[in-house]
mmCIF file of N, CA and C in Angstrom:
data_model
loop_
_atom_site.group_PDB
_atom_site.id
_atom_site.type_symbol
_atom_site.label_atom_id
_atom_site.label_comp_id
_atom_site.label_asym_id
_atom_site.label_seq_id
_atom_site.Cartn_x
_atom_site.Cartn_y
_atom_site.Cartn_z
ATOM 1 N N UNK A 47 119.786 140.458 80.699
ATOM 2 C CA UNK A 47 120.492 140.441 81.962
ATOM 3 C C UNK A 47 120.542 139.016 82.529
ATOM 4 N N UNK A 48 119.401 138.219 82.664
ATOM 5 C CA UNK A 48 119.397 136.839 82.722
ATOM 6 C C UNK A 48 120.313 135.556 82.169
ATOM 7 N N UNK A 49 120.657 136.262 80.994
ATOM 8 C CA UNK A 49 122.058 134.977 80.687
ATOM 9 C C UNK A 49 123.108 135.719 81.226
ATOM 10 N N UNK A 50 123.403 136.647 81.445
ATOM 11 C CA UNK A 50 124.338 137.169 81.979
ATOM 12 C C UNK A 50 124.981 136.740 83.294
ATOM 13 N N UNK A 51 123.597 136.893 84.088
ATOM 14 C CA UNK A 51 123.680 136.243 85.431
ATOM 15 C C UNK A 51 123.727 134.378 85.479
ATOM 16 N N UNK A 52 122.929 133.881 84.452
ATOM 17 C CA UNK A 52 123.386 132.556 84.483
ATOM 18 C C UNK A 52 124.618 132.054 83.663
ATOM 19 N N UNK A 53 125.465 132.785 82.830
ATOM 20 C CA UNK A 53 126.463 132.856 82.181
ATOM 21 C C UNK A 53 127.683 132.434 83.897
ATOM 22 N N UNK A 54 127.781 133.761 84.745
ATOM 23 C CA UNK A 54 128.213 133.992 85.667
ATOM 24 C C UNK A 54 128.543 132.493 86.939
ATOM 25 N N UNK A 55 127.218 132.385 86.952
ATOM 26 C CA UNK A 55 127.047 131.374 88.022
ATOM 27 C C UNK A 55 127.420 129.817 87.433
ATOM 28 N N UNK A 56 127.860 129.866 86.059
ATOM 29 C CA UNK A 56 128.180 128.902 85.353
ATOM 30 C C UNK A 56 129.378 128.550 85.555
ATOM 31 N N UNK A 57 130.528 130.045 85.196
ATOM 32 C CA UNK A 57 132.072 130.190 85.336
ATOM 33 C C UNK A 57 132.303 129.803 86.892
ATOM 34 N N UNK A 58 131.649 130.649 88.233
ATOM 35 C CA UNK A 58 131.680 130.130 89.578
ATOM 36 C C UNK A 58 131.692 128.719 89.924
ATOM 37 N N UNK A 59 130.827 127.820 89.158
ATOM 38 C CA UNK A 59 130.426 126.719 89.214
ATOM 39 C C UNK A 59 131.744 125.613 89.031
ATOM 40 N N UNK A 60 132.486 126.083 87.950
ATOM 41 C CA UNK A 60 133.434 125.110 87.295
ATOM 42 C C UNK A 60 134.974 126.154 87.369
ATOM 43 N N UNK A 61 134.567 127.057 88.319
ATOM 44 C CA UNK A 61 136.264 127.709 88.227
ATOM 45 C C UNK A 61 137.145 126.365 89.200
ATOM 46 N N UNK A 62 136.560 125.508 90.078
ATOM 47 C CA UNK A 62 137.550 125.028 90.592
ATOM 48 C C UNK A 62 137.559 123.461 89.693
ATOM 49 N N UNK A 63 137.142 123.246 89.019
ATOM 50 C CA UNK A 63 137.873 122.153 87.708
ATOM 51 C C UNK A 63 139.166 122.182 87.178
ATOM 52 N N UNK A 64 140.149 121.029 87.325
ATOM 53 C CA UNK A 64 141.288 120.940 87.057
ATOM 54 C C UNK A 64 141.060 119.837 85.860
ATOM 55 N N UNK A 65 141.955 119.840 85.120
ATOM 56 C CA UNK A 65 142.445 118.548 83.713
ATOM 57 C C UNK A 65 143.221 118.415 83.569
ATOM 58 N N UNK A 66 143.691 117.090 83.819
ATOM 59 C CA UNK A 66 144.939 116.407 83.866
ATOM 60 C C UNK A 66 144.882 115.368 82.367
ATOM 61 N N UNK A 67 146.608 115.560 81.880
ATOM 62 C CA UNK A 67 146.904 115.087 80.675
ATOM 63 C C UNK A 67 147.822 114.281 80.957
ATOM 64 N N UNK A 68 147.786 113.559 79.946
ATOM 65 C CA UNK A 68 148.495 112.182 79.913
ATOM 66 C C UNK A 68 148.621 110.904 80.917
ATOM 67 N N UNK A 69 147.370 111.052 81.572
ATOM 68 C CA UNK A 69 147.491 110.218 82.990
ATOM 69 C C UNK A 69 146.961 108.910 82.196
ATOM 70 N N UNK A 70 147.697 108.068 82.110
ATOM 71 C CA UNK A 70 147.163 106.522 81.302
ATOM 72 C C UNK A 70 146.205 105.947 81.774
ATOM 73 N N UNK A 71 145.187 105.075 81.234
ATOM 74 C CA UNK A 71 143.584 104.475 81.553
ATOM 75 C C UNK A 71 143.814 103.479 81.686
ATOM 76 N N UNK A 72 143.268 102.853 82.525
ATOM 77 C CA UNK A 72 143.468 101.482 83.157
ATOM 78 C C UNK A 72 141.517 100.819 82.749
ATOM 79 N N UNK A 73 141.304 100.035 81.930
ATOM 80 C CA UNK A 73 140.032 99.697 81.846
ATOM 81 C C UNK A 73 139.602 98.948 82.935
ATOM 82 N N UNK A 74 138.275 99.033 83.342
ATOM 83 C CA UNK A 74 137.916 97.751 84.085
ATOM 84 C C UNK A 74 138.032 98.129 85.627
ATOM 85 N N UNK A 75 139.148 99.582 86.090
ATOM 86 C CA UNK A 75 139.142 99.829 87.419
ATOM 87 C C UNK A 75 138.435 101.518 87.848
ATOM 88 N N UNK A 76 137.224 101.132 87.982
ATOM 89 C CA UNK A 76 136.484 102.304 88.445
ATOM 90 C C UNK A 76 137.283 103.406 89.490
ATOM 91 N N UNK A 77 138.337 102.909 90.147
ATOM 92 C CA UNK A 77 138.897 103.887 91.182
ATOM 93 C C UNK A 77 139.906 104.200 90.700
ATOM 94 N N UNK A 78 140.770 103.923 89.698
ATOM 95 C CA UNK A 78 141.861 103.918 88.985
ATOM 96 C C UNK A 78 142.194 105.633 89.073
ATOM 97 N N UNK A 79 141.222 105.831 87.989
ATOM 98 C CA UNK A 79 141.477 107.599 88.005
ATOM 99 C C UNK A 79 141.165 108.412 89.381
ATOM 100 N N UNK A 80 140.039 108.208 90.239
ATOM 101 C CA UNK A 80 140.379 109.181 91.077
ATOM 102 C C UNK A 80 141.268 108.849 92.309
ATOM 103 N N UNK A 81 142.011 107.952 92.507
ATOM 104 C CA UNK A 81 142.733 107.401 93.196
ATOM 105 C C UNK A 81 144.572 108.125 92.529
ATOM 106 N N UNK A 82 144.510 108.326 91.263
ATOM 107 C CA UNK A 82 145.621 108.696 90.899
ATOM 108 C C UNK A 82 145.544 110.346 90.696
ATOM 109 N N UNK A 83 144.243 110.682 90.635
ATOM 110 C CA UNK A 83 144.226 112.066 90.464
ATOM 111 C C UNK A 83 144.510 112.498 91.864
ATOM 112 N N UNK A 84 144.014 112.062 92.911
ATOM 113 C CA UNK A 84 143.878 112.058 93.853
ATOM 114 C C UNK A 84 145.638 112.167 94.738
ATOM 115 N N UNK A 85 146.350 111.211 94.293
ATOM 116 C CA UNK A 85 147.788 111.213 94.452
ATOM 117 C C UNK A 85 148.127 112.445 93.904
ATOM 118 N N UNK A 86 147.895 112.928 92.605
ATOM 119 C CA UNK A 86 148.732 113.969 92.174
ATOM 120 C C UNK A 86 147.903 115.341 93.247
ATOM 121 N N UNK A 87 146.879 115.817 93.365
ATOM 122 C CA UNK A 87 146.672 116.743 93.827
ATOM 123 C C UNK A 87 147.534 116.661 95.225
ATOM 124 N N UNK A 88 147.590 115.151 95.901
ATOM 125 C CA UNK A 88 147.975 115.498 97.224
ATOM 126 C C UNK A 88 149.654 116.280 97.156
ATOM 127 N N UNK A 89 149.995 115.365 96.247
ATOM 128 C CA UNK A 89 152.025 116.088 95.938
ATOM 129 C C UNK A 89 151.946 116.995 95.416
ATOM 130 N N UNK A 90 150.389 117.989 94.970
ATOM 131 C CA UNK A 90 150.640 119.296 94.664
ATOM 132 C C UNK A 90 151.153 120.097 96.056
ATOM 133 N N UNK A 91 150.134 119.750 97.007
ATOM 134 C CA UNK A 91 149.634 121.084 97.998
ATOM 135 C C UNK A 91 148.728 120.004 99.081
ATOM 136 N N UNK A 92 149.281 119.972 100.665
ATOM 137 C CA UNK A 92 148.609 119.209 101.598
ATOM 138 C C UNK A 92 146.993 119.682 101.550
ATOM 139 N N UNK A 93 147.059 120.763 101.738
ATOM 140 C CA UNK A 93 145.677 121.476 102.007
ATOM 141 C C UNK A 93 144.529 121.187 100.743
ATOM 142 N N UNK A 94 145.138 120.756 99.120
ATOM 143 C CA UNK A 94 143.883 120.614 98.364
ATOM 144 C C UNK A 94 143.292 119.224 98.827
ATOM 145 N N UNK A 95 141.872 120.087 98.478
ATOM 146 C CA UNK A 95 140.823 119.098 98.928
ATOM 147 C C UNK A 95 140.750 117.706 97.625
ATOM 148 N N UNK A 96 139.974 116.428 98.189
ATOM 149 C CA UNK A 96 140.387 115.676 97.457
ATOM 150 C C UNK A 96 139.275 115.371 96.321
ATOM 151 N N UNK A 97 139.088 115.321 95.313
ATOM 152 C CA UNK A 97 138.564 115.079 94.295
ATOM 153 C C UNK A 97 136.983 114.470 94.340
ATOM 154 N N UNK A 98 136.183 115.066 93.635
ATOM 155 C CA UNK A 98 134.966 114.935 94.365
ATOM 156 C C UNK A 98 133.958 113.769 92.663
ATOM 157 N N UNK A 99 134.785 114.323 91.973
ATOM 158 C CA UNK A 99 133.877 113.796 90.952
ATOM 159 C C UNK A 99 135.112 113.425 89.457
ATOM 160 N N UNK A 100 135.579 112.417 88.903
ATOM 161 C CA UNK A 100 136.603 112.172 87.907
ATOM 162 C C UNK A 100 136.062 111.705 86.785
ATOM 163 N N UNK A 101 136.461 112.121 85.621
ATOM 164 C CA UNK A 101 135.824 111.537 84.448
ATOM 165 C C UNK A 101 136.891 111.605 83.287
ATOM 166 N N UNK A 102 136.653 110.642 82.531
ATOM 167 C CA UNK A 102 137.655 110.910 81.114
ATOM 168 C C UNK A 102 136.531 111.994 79.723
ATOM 169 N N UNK A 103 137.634 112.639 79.345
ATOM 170 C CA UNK A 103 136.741 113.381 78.358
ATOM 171 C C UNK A 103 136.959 113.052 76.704
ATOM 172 N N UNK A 104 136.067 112.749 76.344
ATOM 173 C CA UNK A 104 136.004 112.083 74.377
ATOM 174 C C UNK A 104 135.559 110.580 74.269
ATOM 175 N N UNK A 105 135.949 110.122 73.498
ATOM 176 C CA UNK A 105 134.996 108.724 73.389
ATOM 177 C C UNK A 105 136.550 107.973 73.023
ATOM 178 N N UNK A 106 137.008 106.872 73.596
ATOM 179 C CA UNK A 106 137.579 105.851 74.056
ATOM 180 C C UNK A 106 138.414 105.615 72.700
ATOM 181 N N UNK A 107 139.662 105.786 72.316
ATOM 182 C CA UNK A 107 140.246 105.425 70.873
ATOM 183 C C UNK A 107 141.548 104.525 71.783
ATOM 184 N N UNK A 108 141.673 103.458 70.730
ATOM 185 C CA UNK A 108 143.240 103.071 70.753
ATOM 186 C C UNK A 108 144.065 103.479 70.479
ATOM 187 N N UNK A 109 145.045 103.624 71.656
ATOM 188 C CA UNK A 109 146.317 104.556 71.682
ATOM 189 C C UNK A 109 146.122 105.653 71.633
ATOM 190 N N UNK A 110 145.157 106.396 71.945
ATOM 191 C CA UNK A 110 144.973 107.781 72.568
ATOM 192 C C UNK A 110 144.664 107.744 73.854
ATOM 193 N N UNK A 111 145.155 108.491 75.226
ATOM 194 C CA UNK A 111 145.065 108.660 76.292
ATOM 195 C C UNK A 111 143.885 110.195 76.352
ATOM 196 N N UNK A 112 142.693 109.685 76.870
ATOM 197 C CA UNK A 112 141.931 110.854 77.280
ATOM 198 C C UNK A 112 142.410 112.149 78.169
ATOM 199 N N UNK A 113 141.804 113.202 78.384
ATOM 200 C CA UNK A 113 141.971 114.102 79.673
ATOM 201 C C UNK A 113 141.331 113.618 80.577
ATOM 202 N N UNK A 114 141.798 113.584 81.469
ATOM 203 C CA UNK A 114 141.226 113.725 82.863
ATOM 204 C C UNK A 114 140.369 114.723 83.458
#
């Protein structure tokens, strides 16, 4: 019953995670991404809240653009 319940509180945890594709990497500017993620959520919807934590996901290749 215990992974069950921590299974649960896992999905709650990360249901409001969004990933954004193809947003191009700018090296060297720490605000880059959540400053642009940040733009796109606002021209989604006034009311979403603004981005609390941004990261690229995989390990850094040339000429591949990470997820957001």
């Amino acid at each position: 019953v215990e992974p069950t319940i921590l299974e649960m509180k896992d999905r709650e945890k990360r249901s409001c995670n969004l990933l954004i594709f193809g947003l191009e990497e700018n090296e060297g500017q720490d605000n880059h991404d959540l400053n642009k993620a940040a733009s796109i959520l606002n021209g989604l919807d006034k009311d979403v809240s603004e981005p609390v934590k941004v990261y690229r996901m995989g390990k850094l290749e040339i000429n591949k653009v990470r997820p957001l």
